[in-house]
XYZ file of C-alpha atoms in Angstrom:
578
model
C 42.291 47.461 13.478
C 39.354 45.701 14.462
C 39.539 43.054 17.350
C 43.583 44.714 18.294
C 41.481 47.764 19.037
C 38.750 45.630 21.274
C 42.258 44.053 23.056
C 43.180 47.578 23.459
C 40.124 48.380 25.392
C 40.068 45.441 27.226
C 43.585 46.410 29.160
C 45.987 44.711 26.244
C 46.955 42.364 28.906
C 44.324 42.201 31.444
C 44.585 39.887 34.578
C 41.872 37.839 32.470
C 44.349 37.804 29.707
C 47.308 37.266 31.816
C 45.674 34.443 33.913
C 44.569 32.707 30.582
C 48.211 32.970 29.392
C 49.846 31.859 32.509
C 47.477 28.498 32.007
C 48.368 27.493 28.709
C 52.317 28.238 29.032
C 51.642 25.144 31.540
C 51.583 23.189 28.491
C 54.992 23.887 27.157
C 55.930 22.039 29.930
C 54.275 18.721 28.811
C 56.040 19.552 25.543
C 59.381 19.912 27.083
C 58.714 16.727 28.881
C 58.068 14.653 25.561
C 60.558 15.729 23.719
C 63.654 15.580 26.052
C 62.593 12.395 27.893
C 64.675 10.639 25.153
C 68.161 11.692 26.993
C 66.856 9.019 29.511
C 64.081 7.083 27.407
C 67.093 6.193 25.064
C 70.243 6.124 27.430
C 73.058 3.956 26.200
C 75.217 3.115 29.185
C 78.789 1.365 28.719
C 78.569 -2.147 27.782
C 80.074 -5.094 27.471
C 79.767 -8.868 25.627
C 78.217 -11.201 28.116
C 81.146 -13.630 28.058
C 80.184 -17.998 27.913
C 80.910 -18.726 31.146
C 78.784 -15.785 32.692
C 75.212 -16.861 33.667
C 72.496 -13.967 32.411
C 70.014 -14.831 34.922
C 72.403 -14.482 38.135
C 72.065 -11.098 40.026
C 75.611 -11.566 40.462
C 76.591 -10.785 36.926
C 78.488 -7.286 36.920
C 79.468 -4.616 34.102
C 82.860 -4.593 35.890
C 85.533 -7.811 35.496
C 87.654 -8.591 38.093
C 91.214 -9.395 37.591
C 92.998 -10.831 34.221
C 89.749 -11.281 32.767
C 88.859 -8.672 30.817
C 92.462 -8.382 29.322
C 91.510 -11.942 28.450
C 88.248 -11.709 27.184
C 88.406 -9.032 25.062
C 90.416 -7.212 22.366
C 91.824 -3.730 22.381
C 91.605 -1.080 19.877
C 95.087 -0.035 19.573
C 93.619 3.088 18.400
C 91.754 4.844 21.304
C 93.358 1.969 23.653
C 90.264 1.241 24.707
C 88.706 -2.734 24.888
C 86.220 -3.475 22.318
C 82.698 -3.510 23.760
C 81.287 -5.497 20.638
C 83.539 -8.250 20.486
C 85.296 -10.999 22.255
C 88.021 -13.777 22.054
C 86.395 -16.749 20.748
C 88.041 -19.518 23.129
C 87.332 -21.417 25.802
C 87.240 -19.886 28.755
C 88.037 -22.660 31.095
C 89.870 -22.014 34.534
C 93.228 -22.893 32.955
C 92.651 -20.013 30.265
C 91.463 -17.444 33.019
C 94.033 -17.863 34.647
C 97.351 -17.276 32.416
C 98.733 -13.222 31.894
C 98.720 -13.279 28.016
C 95.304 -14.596 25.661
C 96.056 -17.112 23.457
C 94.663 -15.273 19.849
C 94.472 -18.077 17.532
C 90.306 -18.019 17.360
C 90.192 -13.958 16.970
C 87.417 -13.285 18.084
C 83.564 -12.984 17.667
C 80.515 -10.259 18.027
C 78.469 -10.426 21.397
C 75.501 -12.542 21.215
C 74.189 -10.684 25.081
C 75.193 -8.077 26.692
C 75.551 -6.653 30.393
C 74.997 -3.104 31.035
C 77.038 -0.849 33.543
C 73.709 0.211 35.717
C 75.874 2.818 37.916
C 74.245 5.341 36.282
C 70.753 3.875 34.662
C 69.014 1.125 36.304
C 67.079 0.752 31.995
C 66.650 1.955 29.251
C 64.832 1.191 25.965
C 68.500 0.448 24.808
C 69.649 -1.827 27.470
C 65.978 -3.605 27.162
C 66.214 -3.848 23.295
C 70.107 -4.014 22.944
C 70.284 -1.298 20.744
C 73.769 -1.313 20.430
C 76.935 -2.343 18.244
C 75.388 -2.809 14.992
C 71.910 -2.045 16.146
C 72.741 1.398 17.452
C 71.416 3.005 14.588
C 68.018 2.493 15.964
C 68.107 4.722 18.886
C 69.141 7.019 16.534
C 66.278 6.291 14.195
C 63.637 6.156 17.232
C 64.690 10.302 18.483
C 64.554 11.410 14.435
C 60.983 9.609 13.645
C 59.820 11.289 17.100
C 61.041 14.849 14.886
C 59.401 13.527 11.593
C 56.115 13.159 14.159
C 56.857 17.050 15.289
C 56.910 17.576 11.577
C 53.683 16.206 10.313
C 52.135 17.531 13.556
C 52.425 21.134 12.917
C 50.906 21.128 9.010
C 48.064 18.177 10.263
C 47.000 20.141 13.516
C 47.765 23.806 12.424
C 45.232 22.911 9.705
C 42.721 21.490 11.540
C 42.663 23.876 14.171
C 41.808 26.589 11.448
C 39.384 24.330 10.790
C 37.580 23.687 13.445
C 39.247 25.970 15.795
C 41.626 26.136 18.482
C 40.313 24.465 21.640
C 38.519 21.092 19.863
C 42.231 20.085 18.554
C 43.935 21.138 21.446
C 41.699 18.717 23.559
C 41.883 15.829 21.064
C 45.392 16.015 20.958
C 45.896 16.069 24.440
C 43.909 12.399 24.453
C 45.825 11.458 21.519
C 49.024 12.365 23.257
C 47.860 10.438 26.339
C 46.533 7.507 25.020
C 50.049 6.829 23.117
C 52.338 8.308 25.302
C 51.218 5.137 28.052
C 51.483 3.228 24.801
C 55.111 4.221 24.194
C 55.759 3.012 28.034
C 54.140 -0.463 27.743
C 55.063 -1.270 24.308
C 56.374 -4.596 24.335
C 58.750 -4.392 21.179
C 60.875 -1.499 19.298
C 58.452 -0.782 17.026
C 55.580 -0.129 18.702
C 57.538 2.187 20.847
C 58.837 4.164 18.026
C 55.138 4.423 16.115
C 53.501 5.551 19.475
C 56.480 8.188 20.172
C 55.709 9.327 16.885
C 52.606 10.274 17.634
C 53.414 11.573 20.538
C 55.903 13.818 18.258
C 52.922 14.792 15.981
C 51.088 15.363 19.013
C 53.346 18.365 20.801
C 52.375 20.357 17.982
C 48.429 20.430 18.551
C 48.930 20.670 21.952
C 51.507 23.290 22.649
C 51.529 25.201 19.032
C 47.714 25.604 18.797
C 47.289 26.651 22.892
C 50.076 28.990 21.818
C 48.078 30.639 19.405
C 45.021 30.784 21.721
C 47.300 32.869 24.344
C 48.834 35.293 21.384
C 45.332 35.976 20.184
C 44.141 37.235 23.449
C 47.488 39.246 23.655
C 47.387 42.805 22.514
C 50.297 43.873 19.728
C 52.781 45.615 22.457
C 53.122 42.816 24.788
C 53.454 39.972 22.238
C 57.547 39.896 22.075
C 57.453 39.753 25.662
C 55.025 36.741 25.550
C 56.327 34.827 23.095
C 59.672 34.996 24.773
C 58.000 33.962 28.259
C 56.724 31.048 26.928
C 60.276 29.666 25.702
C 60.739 30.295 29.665
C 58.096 27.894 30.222
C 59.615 25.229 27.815
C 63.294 25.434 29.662
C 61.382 25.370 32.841
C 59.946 22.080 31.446
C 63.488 20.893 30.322
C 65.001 21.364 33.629
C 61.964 19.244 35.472
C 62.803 16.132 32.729
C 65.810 15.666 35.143
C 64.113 15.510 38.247
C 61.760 13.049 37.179
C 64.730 10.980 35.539
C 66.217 11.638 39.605
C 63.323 9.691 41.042
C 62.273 7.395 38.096
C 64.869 4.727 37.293
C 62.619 2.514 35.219
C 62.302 3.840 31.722
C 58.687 2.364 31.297
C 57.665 4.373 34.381
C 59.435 7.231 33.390
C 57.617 7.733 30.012
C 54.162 7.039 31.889
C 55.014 9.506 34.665
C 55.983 12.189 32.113
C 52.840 11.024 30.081
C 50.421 11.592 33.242
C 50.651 15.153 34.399
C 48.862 15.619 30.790
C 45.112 14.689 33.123
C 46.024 17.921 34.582
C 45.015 20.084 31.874
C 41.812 18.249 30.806
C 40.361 20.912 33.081
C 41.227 23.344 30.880
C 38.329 22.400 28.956
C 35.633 24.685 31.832
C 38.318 28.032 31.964
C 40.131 28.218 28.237
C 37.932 30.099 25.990
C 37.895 29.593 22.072
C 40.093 32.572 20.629
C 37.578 35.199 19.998
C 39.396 36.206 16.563
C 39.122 32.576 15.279
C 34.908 32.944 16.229
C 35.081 36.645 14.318
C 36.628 34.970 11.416
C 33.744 32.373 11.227
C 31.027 34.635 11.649
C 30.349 33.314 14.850
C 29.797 36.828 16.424
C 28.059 36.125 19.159
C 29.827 33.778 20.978
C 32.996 36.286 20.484
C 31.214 38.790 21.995
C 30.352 36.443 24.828
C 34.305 35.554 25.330
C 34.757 39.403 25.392
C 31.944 40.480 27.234
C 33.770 37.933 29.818
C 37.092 39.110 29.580
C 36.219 42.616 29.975
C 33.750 41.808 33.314
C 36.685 40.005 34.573
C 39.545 42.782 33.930
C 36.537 45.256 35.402
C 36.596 47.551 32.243
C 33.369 49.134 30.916
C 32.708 48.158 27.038
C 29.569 48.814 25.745
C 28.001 46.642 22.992
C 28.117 49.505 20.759
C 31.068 50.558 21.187
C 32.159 46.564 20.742
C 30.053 46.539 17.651
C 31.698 49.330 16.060
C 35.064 48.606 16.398
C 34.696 44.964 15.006
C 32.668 46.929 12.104
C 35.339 48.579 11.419
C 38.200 46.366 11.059
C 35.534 44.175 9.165
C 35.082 46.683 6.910
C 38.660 47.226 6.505
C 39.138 43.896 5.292
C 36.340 43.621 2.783
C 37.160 47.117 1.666
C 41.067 45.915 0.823
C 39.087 42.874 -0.682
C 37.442 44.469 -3.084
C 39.980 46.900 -4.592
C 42.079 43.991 -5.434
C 42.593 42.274 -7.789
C 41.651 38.117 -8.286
C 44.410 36.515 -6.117
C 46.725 33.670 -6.607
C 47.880 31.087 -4.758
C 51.531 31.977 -3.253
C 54.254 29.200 -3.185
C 57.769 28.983 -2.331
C 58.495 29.161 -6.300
C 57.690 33.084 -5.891
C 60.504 33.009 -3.659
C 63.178 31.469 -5.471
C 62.413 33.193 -8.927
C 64.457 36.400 -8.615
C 68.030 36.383 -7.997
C 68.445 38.231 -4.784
C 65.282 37.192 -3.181
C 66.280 33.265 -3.992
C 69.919 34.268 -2.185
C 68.407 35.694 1.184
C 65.522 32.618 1.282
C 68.475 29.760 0.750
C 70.244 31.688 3.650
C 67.077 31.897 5.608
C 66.959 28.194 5.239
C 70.419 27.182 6.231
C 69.710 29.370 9.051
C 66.591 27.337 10.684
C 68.691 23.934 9.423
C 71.483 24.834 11.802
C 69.870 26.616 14.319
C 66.971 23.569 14.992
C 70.065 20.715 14.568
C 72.445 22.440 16.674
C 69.477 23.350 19.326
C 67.988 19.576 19.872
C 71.638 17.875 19.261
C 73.211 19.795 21.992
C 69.579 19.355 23.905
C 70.256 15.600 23.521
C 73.691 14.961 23.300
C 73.735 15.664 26.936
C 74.390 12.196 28.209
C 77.383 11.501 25.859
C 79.939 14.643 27.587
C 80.169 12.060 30.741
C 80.974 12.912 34.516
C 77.312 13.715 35.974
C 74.438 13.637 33.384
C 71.594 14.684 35.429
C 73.374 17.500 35.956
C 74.571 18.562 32.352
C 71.111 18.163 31.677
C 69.720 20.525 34.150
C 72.829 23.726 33.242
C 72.079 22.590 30.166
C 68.524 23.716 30.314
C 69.527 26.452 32.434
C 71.353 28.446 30.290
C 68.293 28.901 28.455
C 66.956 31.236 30.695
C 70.164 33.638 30.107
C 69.204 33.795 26.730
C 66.043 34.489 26.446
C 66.538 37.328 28.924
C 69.620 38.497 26.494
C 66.646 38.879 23.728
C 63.783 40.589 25.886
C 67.001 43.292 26.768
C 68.196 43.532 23.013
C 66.054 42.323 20.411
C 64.310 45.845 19.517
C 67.663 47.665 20.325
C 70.360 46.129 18.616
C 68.836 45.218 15.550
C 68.160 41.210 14.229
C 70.897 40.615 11.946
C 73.662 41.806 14.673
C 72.092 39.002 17.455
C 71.436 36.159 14.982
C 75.157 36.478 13.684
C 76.784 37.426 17.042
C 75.152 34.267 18.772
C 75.915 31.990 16.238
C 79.337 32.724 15.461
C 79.860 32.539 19.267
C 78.241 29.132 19.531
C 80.435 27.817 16.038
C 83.898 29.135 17.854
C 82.524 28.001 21.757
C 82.118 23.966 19.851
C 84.885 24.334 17.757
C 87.388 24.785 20.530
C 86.438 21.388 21.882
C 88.856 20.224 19.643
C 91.804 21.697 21.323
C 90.354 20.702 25.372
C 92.723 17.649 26.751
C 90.881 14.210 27.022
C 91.630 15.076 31.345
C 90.048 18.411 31.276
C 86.167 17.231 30.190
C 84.683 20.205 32.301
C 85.826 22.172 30.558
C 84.439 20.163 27.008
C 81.219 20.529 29.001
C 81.631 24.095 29.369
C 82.082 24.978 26.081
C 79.215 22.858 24.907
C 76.989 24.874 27.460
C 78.456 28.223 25.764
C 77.333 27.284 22.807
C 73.480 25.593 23.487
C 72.937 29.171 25.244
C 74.375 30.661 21.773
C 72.267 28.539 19.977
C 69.280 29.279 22.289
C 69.244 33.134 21.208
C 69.904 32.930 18.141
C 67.111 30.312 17.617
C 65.098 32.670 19.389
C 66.008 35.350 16.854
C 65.547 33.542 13.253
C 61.810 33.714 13.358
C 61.234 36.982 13.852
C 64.431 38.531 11.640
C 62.653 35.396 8.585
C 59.534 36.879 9.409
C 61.067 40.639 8.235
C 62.496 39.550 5.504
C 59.684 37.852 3.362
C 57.223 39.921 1.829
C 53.638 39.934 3.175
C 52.141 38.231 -0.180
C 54.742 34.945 0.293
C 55.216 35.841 4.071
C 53.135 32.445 5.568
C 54.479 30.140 2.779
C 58.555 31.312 3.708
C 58.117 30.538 7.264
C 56.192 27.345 6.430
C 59.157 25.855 4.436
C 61.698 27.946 6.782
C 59.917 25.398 9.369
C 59.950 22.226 7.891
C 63.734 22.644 6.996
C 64.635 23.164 10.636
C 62.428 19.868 11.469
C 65.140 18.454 8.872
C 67.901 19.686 10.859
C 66.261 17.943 14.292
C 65.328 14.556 12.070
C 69.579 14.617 11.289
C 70.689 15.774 14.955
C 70.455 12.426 16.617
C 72.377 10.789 13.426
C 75.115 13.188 14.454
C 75.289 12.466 18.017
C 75.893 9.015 17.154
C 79.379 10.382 16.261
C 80.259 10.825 19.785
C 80.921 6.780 19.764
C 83.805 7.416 17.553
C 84.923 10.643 19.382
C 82.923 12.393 22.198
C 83.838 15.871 20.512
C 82.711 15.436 17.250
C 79.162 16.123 17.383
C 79.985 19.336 19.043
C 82.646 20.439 16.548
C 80.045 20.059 13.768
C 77.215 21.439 14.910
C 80.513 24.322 15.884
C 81.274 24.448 12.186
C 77.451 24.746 10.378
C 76.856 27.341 13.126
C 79.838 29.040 12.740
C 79.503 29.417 8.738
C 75.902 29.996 9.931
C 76.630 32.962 10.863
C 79.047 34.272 8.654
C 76.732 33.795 5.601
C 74.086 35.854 7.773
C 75.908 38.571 7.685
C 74.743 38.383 3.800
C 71.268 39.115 4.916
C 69.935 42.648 4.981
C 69.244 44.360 8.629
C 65.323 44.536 8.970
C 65.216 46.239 12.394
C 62.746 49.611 11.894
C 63.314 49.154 8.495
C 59.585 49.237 6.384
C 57.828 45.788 6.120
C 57.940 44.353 2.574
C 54.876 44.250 1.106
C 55.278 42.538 -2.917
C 58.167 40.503 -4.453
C 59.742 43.559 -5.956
C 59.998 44.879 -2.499
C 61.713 41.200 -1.273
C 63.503 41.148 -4.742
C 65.000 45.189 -4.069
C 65.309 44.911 -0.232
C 68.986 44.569 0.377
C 70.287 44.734 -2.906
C 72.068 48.186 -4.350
C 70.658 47.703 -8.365
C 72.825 49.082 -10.968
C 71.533 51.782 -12.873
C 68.589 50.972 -14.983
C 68.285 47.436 -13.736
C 65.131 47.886 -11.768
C 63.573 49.685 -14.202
C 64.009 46.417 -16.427
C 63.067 43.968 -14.109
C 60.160 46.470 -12.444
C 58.042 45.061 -15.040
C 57.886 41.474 -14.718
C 58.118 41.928 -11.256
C 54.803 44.287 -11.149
C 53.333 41.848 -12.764
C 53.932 38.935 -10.495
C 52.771 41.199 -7.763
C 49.850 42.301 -9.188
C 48.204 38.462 -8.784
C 48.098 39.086 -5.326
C 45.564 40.562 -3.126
C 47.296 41.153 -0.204
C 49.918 43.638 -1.821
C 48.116 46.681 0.698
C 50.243 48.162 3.418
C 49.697 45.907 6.678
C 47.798 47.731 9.276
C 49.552 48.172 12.701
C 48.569 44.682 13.853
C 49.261 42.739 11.365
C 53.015 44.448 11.675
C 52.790 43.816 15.082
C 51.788 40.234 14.982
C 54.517 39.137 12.986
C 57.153 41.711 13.927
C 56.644 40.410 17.933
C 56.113 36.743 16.710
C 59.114 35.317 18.030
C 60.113 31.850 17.855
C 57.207 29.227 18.445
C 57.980 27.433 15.923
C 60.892 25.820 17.606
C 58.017 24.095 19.701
């Protein structure tokens, strides 16, 4: 086992380890911060046209109309008998006009050329200062998904690099980067500077959080890893639930972006106290300062390892490794072709897919879609992180006991019905829209929380990193969509919620497709992934065996995994939501 069986010695989670851990879920935080701030960055208050006779620079200039004047000034929508907030009667509004009971129509009418801004409830926003509304509302929408497409590029630019050149270099750099243009974001004097640096930023949450993530589950012995992935997600709602109060105390958008950008200084210090993983070192031959960062570990837990005893076991899970090397054969590059060549294997990976699509969309559209179910918003933000917490808990109770498939379905099919019900709640009864909406982000939460490890299971080790690479970018796909979606709430507050109700709802009803992986063996070759699940009709593996042989047989990693390696990914659990 190697450097699991140095962990082992070391305590599996030390106070060392659990000190180091602690530290770097701190950063989740700063992700949280980044990418919920839009709720508030991006607010879009009610609105109105600023009408002729209204001077913009008086103080005295008010989202609400007294008297006849708004029946006069603007049209109604005979529809949702509400007044248009994009147009107005093109006449002259003289004192005569104001002051008869029926608007003379004859003009029409014409779109707003300014706007005033109801500021009961935000004093700014980038919207208000950009009028990103009426026919430029798109670009809110735009601003939220190219922050995603930033998350995106993020995780393959930084995960690589931090390989690389190993964890803690990229982790600092992108904690500058993520500085430097999250201020940027809150100064920028026009749209698209804000959007570019917010992309960044985006890009950014990935080297920061991902790769201190994978510092902490280094250092983390195999037993205890469910339990600390699942913590972290803790972390992250924590982080969610602190957006608000800084959204409480911060009216100014600029400020609030620069306040939420600042607590970042904090963890510069991390730079004296967070080690470089010790299994990153090993892998680059740089022994001795591994030894060093467990020499320092183990002083620090007070446990007794002697070099040779240290020696030996990294010997041996070095010689482990180069003696599966060398009885196999010349290896070749897996791709997600491998998966979508054989019939059943191509069915569960498509599944796998629309799984992460509707589990990421549905996550950050309910996340953001907070403001648009009305009466308090602070405060549907804050249960709305909440209910995270429930579900996380649900998973660190269940998720070895009741098997994958039976939580990932469950969860969704009770966030699809929880949205979908919105449909029948009375336009006077919006609690109770709001609690259905927080049913289903808890739903959501857990099941999101499942779909990593259960897609983990279910690709075979030789094609296991490339599935949950492109099981990854599709959800991103699903977040880049989610604000496009919310823009539906315009037309009818409910209908964002009843389709992210419907994909999760047929979500899970097509997992129920997908084979149960709970203490089932871990697949090893593509005729294990192509078998797995499937009930072959006589002969028909014996055919195919074969060709699928082999396509295994250009892979090196075909060997049994060794306890860790199960343990790794079988207790992996969800970071890539981050």
């Amino acid at each position: 086992m190697g450097y699991d069986d140095v962990l082992i010695r070391l305590g599996d989670f030390g106070k060392y380890q659990k000190i180091i851990y602690f530290l770097i879920c701190l950063t989740s935080i700063i992700c949280a911060f980044h990418k919920l701030a839009g709720v508030f960055l991006l607010a879009k208050p009610d609105y109105r046209c600023l009408l002729p006779f209204e001077d913009p620079n008086s103080n005295a200039t008010e989202y609400e109309l007294k008297g006849n004047i708004k029946h006069l000034a603007y049209p109604k929508d005979t529809l949702s008998d509400k007044y248009v907030s994009c147009r107005y009667y093109n006449v002259d509004y003289s004192e005569e006009y104001l002051n008869q009971s029926e608007p003379f129509l004859g003009n029409g009418s014409r779109p707003c050329e300014r706007y005033v801004y109801d500021k009961s409830k935000y004093l700014n926003s980038a919207v208000t200062e950009w009028n990103m509304v009426c026919g430029r509302s798109f670009m809110a929408a735009a601003s939220d998904a190219l922050f995603m497409s930033g998350v995106l590029v993020g995780s393959i630019v930084f995960g690589q690099l931090s390989d690389k050149y190993g964890r803690k270099p990229i982790f600092f750099t992108s904690l500058v980067i993520q500085m430097t243009f999250g201020i940027l974001a809150g100064i920028a004097p026009e749209y698209f500077t804000y959007t570019a640096s917010r992309f960044v930023v985006g890009a950014t949450t990935s080297g920061v959080f991902l790769v201190a993530y994978v510092i902490a589950m280094e250092m983390v012995g195999p037993k205890k890893r469910l339990y600390a992935g699942i913590f972290v997600m803790m972390f992250f709602s924590f982080g969610y639930m602190l957006t608000a109060a800084f959204a409480y105390f911060v009216h100014d958008w600029r400020w609030l972006q620069i306040s939420l950008t600042l607590p970042s200084l904090f963890f510069m210090s991390y730079y004296w106290i967070i080690p470089e993983s010790a299994r990153w070192l090993l892998s680059k031959n740089r022994r001795e300062d591994a030894l060093a960062n467990i020499k320092k570990a183990a002083r620090f837990n007070n446990m007794e390892i002697s070099d040779e005893v240290l020696n030996q076991l990294l010997d041996e899970g070095k010689e482990e490794v180069k003696e599966n090397k060398d009885e196999s054969p010349p290896a070749t590059q897996p791709s997600v072709f491998d998966l979508l060549r054989y019939p059943n294997l191509r069915r569960k990976t498509l599944l796998i897919f629309f799984d992460w699509f509707v589990n990421s969309g549905t996550y950050y559209g309910l996340s953001w879609n907070t403001s648009k179910l009305g009466s308090n918003v602070l405060l549907n933000f804050v249960i709305s992180g909440a209910v995270e917490i429930p579900a996380y808990t649900f998973l660190l109770l269940t998720l070895n006991r009741w098997g994958r498939r039976t939580i990932l379905c469950g969860c969704m099919l009770t966030a699809g019905v929880a949205l979908l019900l919105t449909i029948l709640v009375p336009k006077d009864m919006n609690w109770l829209i709001i609690a259905l909406a927080m049913i289903g982000k808890l739903s959501i939460t857990a099941s999101y929380g499942t779909v990593y490890i259960f897609s983990a299971e279910q690709f075979p080790t030789v094609v296991r990193n490339v599935g949950l690479g492109a099981s990854s970018m599709v959800a991103r796909i699903g977040g880049i969509l989610a604000p496009f979606f919310n823009m539906l709430a315009d037309i009818w507050v409910p209908l964002p919620l009843i389709i992210f109700g419907a994909m999760a709802f047929v979500g899970g009803l097509l997992s129920l497709l997908l084979p149960e992986t709970h203490n089932r063996p871990t697949l090893e070759t593509i005729a294990d992934g192509e078998q797995f699940g499937k009930t072959p009709r006589p002969n028909e593996y014996l055919e195919n065996g074969r060709e699928l042989k082999s396509i295994d047989s250009n892979y090196h990693e075909t060997r049994p995994l060794n306890a860790a390696a199960k343990n790794s990914h079988e207790n992996s659990n969800g970071q890539e939501k981050y």
